[in-house]
XYZ file of C-alpha atoms in Angstrom:
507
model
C -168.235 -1.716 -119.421
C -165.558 -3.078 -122.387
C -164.606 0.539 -123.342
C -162.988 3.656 -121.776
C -165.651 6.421 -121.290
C -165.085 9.880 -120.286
C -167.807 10.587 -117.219
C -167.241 14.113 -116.723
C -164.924 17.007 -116.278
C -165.180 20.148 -113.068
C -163.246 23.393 -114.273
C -162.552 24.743 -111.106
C -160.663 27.423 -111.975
C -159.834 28.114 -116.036
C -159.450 31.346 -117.342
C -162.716 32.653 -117.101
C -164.500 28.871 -116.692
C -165.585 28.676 -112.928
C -167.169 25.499 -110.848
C -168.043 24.170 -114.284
C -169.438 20.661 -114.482
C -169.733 18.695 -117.774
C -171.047 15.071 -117.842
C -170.536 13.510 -121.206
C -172.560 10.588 -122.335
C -170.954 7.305 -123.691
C -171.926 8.214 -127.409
C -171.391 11.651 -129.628
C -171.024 14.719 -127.666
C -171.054 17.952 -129.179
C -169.932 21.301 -127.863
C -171.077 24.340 -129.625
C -171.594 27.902 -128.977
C -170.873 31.749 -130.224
C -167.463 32.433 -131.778
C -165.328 33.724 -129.283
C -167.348 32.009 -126.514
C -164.221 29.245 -125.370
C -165.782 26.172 -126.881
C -161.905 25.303 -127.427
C -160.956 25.859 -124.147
C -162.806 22.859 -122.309
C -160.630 20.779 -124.615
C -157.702 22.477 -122.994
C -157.881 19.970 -119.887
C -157.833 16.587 -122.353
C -154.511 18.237 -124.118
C -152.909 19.195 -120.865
C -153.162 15.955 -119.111
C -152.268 14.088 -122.574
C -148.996 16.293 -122.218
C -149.854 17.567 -126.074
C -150.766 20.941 -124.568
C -149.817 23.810 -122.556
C -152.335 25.415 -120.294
C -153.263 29.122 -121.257
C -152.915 30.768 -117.560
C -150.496 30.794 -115.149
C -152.949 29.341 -112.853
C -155.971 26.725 -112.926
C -157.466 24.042 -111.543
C -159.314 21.182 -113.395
C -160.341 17.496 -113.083
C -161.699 14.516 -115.466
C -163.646 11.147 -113.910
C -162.596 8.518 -116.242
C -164.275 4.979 -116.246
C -161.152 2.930 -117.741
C -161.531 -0.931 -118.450
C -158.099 -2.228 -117.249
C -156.233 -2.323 -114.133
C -152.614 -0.825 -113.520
C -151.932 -2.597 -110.020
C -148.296 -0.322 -110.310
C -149.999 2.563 -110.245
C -152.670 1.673 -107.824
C -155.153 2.417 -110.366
C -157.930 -0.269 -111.416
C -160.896 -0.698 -113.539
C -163.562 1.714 -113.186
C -164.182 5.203 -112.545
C -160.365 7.586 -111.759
C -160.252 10.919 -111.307
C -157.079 12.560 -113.039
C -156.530 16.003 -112.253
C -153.969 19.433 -112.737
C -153.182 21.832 -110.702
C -150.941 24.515 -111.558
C -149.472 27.316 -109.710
C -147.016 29.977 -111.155
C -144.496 27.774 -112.190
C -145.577 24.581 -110.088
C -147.283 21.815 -112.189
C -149.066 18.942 -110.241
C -150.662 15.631 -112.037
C -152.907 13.595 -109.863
C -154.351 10.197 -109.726
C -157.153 9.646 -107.412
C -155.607 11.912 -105.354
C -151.747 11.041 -105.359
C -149.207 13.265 -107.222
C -148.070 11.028 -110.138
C -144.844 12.429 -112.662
C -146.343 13.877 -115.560
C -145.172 11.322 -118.253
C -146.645 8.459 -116.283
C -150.433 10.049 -116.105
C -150.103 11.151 -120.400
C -148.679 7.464 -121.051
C -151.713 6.158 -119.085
C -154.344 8.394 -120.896
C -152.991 8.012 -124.186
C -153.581 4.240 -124.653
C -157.606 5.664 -124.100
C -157.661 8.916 -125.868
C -156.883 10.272 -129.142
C -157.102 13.901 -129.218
C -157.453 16.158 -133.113
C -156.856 19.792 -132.364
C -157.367 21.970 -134.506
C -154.681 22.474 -137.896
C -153.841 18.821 -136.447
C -153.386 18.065 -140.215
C -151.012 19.728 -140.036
C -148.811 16.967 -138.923
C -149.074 15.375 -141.945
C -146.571 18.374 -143.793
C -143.940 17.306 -140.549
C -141.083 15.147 -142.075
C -140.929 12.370 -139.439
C -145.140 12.103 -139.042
C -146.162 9.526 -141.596
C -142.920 7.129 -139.672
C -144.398 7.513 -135.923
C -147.775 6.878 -137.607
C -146.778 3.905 -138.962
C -144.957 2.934 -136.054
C -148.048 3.432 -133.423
C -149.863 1.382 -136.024
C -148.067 -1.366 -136.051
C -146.822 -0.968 -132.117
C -142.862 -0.950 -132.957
C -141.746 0.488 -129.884
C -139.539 -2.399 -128.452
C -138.014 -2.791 -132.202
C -137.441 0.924 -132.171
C -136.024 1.033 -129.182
C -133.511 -2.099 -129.614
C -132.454 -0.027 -133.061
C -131.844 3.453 -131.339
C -129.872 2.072 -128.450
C -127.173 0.511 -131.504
C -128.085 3.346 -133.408
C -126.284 5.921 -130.397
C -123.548 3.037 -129.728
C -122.921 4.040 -133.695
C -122.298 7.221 -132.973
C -120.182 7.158 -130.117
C -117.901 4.796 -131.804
C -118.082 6.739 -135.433
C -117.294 9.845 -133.244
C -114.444 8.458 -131.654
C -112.913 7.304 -135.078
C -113.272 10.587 -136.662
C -112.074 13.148 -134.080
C -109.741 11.104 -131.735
C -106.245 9.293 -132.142
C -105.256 6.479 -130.212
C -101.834 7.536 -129.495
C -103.244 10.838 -128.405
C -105.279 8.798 -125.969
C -102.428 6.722 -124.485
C -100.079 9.676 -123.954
C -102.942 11.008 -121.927
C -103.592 8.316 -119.666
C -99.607 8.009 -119.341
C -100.026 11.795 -118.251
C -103.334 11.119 -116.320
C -101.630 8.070 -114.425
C -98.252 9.621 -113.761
C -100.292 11.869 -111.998
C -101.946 9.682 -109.897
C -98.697 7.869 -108.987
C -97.048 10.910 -107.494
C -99.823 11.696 -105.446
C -100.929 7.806 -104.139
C -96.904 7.840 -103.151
C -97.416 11.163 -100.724
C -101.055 9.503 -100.213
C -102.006 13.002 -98.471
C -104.657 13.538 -95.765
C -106.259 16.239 -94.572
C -106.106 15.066 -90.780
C -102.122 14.279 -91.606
C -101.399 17.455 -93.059
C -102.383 18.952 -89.813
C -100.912 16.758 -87.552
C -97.657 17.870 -89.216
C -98.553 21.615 -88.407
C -98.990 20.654 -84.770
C -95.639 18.368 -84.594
C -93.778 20.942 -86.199
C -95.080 23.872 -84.433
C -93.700 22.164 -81.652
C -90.024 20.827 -82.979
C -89.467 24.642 -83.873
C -90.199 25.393 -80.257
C -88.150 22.577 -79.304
C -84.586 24.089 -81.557
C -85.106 26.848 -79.442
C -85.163 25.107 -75.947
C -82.003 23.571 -77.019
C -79.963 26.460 -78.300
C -81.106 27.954 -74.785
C -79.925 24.550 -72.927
C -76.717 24.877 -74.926
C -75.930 28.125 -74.093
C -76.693 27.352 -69.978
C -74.426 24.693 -70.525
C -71.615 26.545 -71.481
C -72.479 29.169 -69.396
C -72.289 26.150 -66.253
C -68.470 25.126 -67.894
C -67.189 28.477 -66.999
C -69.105 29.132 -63.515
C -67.428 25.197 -62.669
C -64.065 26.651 -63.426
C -64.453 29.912 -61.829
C -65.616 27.829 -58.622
C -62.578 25.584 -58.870
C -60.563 28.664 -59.042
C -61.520 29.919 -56.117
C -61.639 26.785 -53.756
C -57.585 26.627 -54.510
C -58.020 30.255 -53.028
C -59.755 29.390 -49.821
C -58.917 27.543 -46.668
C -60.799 24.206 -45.686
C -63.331 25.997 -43.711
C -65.214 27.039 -47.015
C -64.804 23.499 -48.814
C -67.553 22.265 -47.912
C -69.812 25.003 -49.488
C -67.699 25.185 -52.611
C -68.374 21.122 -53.260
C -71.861 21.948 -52.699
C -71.873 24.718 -55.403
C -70.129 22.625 -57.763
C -72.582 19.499 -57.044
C -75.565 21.605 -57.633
C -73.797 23.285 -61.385
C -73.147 19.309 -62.384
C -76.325 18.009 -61.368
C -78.383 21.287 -63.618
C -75.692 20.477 -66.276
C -76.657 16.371 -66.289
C -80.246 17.341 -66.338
C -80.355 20.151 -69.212
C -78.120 17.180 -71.320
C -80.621 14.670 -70.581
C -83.730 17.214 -72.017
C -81.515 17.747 -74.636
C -81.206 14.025 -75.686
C -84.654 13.615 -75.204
C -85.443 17.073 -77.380
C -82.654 15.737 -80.164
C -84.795 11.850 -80.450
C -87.468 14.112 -82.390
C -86.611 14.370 -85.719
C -86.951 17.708 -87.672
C -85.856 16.833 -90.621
C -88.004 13.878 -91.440
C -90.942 16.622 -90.501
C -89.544 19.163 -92.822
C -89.341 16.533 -95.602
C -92.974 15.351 -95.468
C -94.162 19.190 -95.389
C -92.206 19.529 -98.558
C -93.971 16.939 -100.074
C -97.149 18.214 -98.902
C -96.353 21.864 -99.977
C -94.811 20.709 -103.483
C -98.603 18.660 -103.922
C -100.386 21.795 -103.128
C -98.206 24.382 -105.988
C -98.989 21.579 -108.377
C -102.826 20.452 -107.970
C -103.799 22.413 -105.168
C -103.961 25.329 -103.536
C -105.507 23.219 -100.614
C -104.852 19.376 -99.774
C -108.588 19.051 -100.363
C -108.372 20.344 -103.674
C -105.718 17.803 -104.423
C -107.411 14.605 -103.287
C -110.609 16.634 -105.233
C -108.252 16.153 -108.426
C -106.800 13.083 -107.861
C -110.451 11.534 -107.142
C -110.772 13.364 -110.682
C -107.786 11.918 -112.395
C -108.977 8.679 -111.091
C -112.015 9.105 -113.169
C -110.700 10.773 -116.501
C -107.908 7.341 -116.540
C -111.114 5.045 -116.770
C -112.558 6.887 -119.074
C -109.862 7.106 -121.282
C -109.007 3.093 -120.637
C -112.934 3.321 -122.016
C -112.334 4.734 -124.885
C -109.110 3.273 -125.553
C -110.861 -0.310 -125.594
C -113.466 0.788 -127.977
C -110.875 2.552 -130.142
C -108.495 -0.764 -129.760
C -111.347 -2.775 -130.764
C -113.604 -0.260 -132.976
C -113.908 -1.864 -136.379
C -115.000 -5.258 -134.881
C -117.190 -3.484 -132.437
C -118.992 -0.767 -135.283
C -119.382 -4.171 -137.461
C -121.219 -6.060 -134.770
C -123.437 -2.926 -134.189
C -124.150 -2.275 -137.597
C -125.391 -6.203 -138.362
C -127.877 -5.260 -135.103
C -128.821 -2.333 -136.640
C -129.814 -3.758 -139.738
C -131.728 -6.332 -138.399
C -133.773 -4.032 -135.906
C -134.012 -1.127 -139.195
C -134.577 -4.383 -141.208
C -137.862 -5.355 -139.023
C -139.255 -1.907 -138.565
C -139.059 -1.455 -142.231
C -141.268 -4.850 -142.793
C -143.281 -3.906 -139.991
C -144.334 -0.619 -141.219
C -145.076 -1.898 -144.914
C -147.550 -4.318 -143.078
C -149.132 -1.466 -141.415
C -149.303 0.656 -144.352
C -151.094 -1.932 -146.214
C -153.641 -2.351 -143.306
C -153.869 1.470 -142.410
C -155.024 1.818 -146.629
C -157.548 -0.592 -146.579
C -159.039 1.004 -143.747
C -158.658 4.846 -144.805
C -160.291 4.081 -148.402
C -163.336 2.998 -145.918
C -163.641 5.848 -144.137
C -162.643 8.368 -146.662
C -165.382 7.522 -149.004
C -167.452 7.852 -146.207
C -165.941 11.445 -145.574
C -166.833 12.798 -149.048
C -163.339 12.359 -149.781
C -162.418 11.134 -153.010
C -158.464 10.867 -152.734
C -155.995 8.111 -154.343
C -153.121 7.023 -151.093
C -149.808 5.469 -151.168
C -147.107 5.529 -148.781
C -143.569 5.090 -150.426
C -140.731 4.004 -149.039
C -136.949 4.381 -149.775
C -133.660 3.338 -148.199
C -131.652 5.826 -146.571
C -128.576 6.412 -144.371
C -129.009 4.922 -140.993
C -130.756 7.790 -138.547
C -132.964 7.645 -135.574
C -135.804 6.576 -137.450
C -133.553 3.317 -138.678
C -133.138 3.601 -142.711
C -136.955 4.181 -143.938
C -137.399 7.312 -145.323
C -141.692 7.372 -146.103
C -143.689 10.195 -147.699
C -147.675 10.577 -148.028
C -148.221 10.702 -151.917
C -152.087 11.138 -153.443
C -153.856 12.152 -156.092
C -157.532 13.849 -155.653
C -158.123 12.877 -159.449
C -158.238 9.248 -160.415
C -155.576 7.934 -163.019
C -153.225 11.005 -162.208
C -149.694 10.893 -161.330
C -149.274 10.399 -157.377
C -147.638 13.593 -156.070
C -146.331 14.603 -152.432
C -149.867 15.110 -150.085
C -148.602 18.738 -148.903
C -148.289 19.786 -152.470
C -151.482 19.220 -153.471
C -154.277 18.833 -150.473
C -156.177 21.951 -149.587
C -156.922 22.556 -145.843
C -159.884 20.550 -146.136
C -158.955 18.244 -147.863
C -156.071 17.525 -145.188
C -158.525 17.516 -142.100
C -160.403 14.776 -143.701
C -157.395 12.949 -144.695
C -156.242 13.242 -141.276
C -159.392 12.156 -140.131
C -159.332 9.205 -142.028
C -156.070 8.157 -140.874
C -156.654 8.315 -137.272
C -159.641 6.393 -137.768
C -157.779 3.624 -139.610
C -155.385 3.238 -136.660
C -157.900 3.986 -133.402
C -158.571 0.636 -131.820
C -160.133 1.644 -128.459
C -161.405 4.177 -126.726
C -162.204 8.029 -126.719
C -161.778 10.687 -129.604
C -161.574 14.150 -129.235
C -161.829 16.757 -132.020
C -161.749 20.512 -131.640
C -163.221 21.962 -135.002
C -162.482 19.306 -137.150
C -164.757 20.422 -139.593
C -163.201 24.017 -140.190
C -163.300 24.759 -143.577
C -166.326 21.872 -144.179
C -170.264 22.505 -145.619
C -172.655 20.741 -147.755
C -172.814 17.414 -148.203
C -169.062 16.877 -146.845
C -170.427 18.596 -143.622
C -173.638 15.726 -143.792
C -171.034 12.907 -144.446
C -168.936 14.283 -141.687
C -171.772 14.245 -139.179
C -172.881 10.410 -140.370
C -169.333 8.987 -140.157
C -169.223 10.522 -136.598
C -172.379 9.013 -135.326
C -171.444 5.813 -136.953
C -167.809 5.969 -135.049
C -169.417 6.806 -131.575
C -171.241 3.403 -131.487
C -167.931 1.880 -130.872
C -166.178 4.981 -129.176
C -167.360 7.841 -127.262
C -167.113 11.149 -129.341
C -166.111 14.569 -128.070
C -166.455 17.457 -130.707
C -166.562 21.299 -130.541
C -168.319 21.785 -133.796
C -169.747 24.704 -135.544
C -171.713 22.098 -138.171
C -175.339 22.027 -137.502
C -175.332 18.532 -138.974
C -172.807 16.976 -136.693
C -174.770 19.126 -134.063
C -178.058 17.221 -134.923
C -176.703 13.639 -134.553
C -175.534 14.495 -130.998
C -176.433 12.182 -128.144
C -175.805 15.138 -125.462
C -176.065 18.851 -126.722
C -173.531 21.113 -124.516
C -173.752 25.203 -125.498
C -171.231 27.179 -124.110
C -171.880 31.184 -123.477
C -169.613 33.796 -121.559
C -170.967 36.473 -119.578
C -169.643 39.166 -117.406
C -169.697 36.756 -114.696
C -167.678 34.233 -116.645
C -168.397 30.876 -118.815
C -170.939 29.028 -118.613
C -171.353 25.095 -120.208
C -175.017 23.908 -120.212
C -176.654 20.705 -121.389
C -179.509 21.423 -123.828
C -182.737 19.604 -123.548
C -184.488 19.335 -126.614
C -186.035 22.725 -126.409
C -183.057 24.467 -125.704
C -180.865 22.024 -128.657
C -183.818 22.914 -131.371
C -182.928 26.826 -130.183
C -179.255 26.817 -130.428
C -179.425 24.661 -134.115
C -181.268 27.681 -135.324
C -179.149 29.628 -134.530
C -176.020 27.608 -136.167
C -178.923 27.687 -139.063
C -179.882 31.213 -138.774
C -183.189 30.388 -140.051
C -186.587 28.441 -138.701
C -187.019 27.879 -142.204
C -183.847 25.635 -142.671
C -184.651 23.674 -139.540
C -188.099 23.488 -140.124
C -187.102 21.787 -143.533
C -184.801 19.626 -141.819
C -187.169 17.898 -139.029
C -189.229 17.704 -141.962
């Protein structure tokens, strides 16, 4: 196989669509059925894994088996048949690839390069503003151009923003006020396991003043018993010396110990503790109310002052700077512009192709004009036709009808499609007649090089089908079947309502 192929899709669980199986073949497949029946809603799975569309339940189930031609070794997904599925659960969403969860984005990036999906009213896209510029710029695959002009294209802004709404004085006396800051508190450099260390040591100095005042007042108290007992040994005779040197030995020996504790006591220093508390306390009124809330803001200030230095630079050196960015953004806007042209001119030879084979008889130009640098670059393109030859081109959205914009559309996305699968939901609303006959031919000529999916409710496009699928709902729920050619002769009656007509037609 040289081309992605669909191989089937199992509704486990959607809305009302139960164990549902549908295997597609590798040319046109057509979906029909009642109005009302859900033809639209086995479409649903193709727009939800393409990220283009939100499920219509809270809660479903729902795989696709895709044969793809290519390997992606990073994704652990090779050439051959994948199975991509969704499963979603109240508000859990969950995108799978052969089985492994995968983010969203990367499974729709994936499918994308393979399908192209046309919902229905997706015409009208072409009445969006910025359309006809991501058209052009799929066409002519401008991404890494694009992307190269957006990233000088936001450096623009920052530095235009900073020259309109911020002064560079205004700056610099902030990051004076930011770094004055951050002096005061790298000189207390504070820590959480110092500031209570200091509790602890001055817990126990206070307890320490008061053992001293106490030793001080023994002391003193010693000084007066020592003259008392001197006072009395000139009272008594020699028999009671020896008991009176023995009082006044022990009263000098407690007085030499309580002034040694008291020297030792006295070596601790109070006032140094005291001091670094202040600091700690004055920290805390000023950035606090906790020591972790100032090294919180000091970690912060930290921050803001590179910032600012940041900004400063860019301000110091913002008209060389939003020069240089400018000459890049030319170039890149410069290149995209040339690029889309190119693609324009391609995409037009190709749509006047197809649209005469649409029944469509419709005069095309894309024009261009220079504008103000945006995220687009400075292109500014609009869709302007004419369904009457030799008339004055006018804006598409002013003058297409709703048919005459799902052909258009049509004929776009067939100019651009290069590989791969198409999809269209009711495409041919608002079609009959001989359009509706052109419609089916250009279909079954496009699904010799693509597979074709269409929900149709054209008996025409119905006819050239390569696989017939009918759906029906019941009170037990939806049904999909594949028609043999019984059953397909049956249900294009009935999108005839008359043997007569289809008689005429196998005829």
């Amino acid at each position: 196989m040289n081309r992605a192929q669909i191989v089937s899709v199992h509704l486990h669980d959607y809305l009302y669509f139960r164990d549902i199986d549908i295997f597609f073949d590798s040319g046109l497949n057509v979906i029909t059925g009642e109005t009302g029946v859900g033809k639209s809603l086995i479409l649903d799975v193709f727009g939800i894994l393409l990220g283009i569309a939100n499920g219509r339940v809270d809660s479903y189930n729902a795989e696709m088996v895709m044969d793809i031609p290519v390997d992606y070794p990073e994704y652990d997904v090779f050439s051959g048949e994948n199975v991509f599925s969704i499963t979603k659960k109240g508000n859990r969403t969950v995108f799978k690839i052969n089985g492994k969860v995968f983010p969203k984005k990367i499974v729709s990036k994936l499918l994308s390069e393979f399908i192209t999906l046309h919902r229905q009213n997706s015409h009208i896209k072409i009445l969006e503003p910025n359309f006809i510029l991501n058209f052009l710029d799929e066409t002519s695959n401008n991404f890494e151009d694009l992307k190269k002009y957006r990233e000088y294209f936001e450096r623009y802004k920052k530095i235009r923003k900073l020259l309109t709404e911020e002064s560079l004085s205004d700056l610099r006396e902030n990051l004076a006020e930011l770094e004055e800051k951050i002096i005061e508190i790298e000189k207390i450099s504070p820590s959480i396991e110092e500031e209570e260390k200091l509790k602890r040591e001055y817990d126990i100095a206070l307890k320490a003043q008061e053992t001293i005042e106490k030793y001080n007042y023994i002391l003193n108290s010693s000084e007066e018993i020592t003259e008392k007992l001197w006072e009395i040994k000139k009272m008594l005779n020699e028999k009671h010396e020896e008991s009176l040197n023995t009082a006044l030995d022990i009263i000098e020996t407690l007085k030499l110990d309580l002034q040694k504790e008291i020297d030792e006591i006295e070596s601790y220093d109070i006032k140094e503790l005291e001091e670094r508390i202040w600091d700690y306390n004055l920290l805390k009124r000023k950035y606090g109310p906790t020591i972790e809330d100032v090294i919180d803001n000091y970690e912060n200030f930290i921050k803001d002052s590179k910032k600012l230095k940041e900004r400063i630079k860019i301000l110091e050196n913002s008209n060389n700077e939003l020069e240089q960015v400018l000459n890049k953004m030319r170039k890149y806007a410069s290149l995209l512009s040339e690029s889309r042209k190119n693609a324009a001119k391609k995409v037009l030879e190709r749509f006047y192709r197809h649209s005469r084979d649409l029944n469509l008889s419709f005069e095309l130009k894309f024009q261009f004009e220079n504008v103000d640098f945006n995220y687009f670059g400075m292109d500014k393109v609009e869709l302007l036709g004419s369904a009457i030859k030799g008339e004055k081109l006018k804006p598409v959205k002013n003058i297409a009808s709703g048919g005459e914009l799902s052909r258009l559309m049509l004929a776009l996305e067939l100019s651009v499609v290069s590989d791969g699968i198409l999809i269209f939901d009711e495409i041919d609303a608002g079609i009959s007649g001989i359009t509706g006959n052109k419609l089916a031919e250009k279909l079954k000529e496009v699904s010799k090089n693509y597979q074709v999916i269409v929900v149709t409710h054209l008996p025409q496009v119905a006819i050239k089908a390569d696989k017939h699928f009918v759906v029906n709902k019941t009170d037990n729920g939806g049904k999909v079947c594949e028609l043999d050619e019984e059953k397909r002769a049956q249900e294009i009656k009935r999108m005839l309502g008359s043997d007569a007509v289809l008689k005429f037609i196998e005829e």
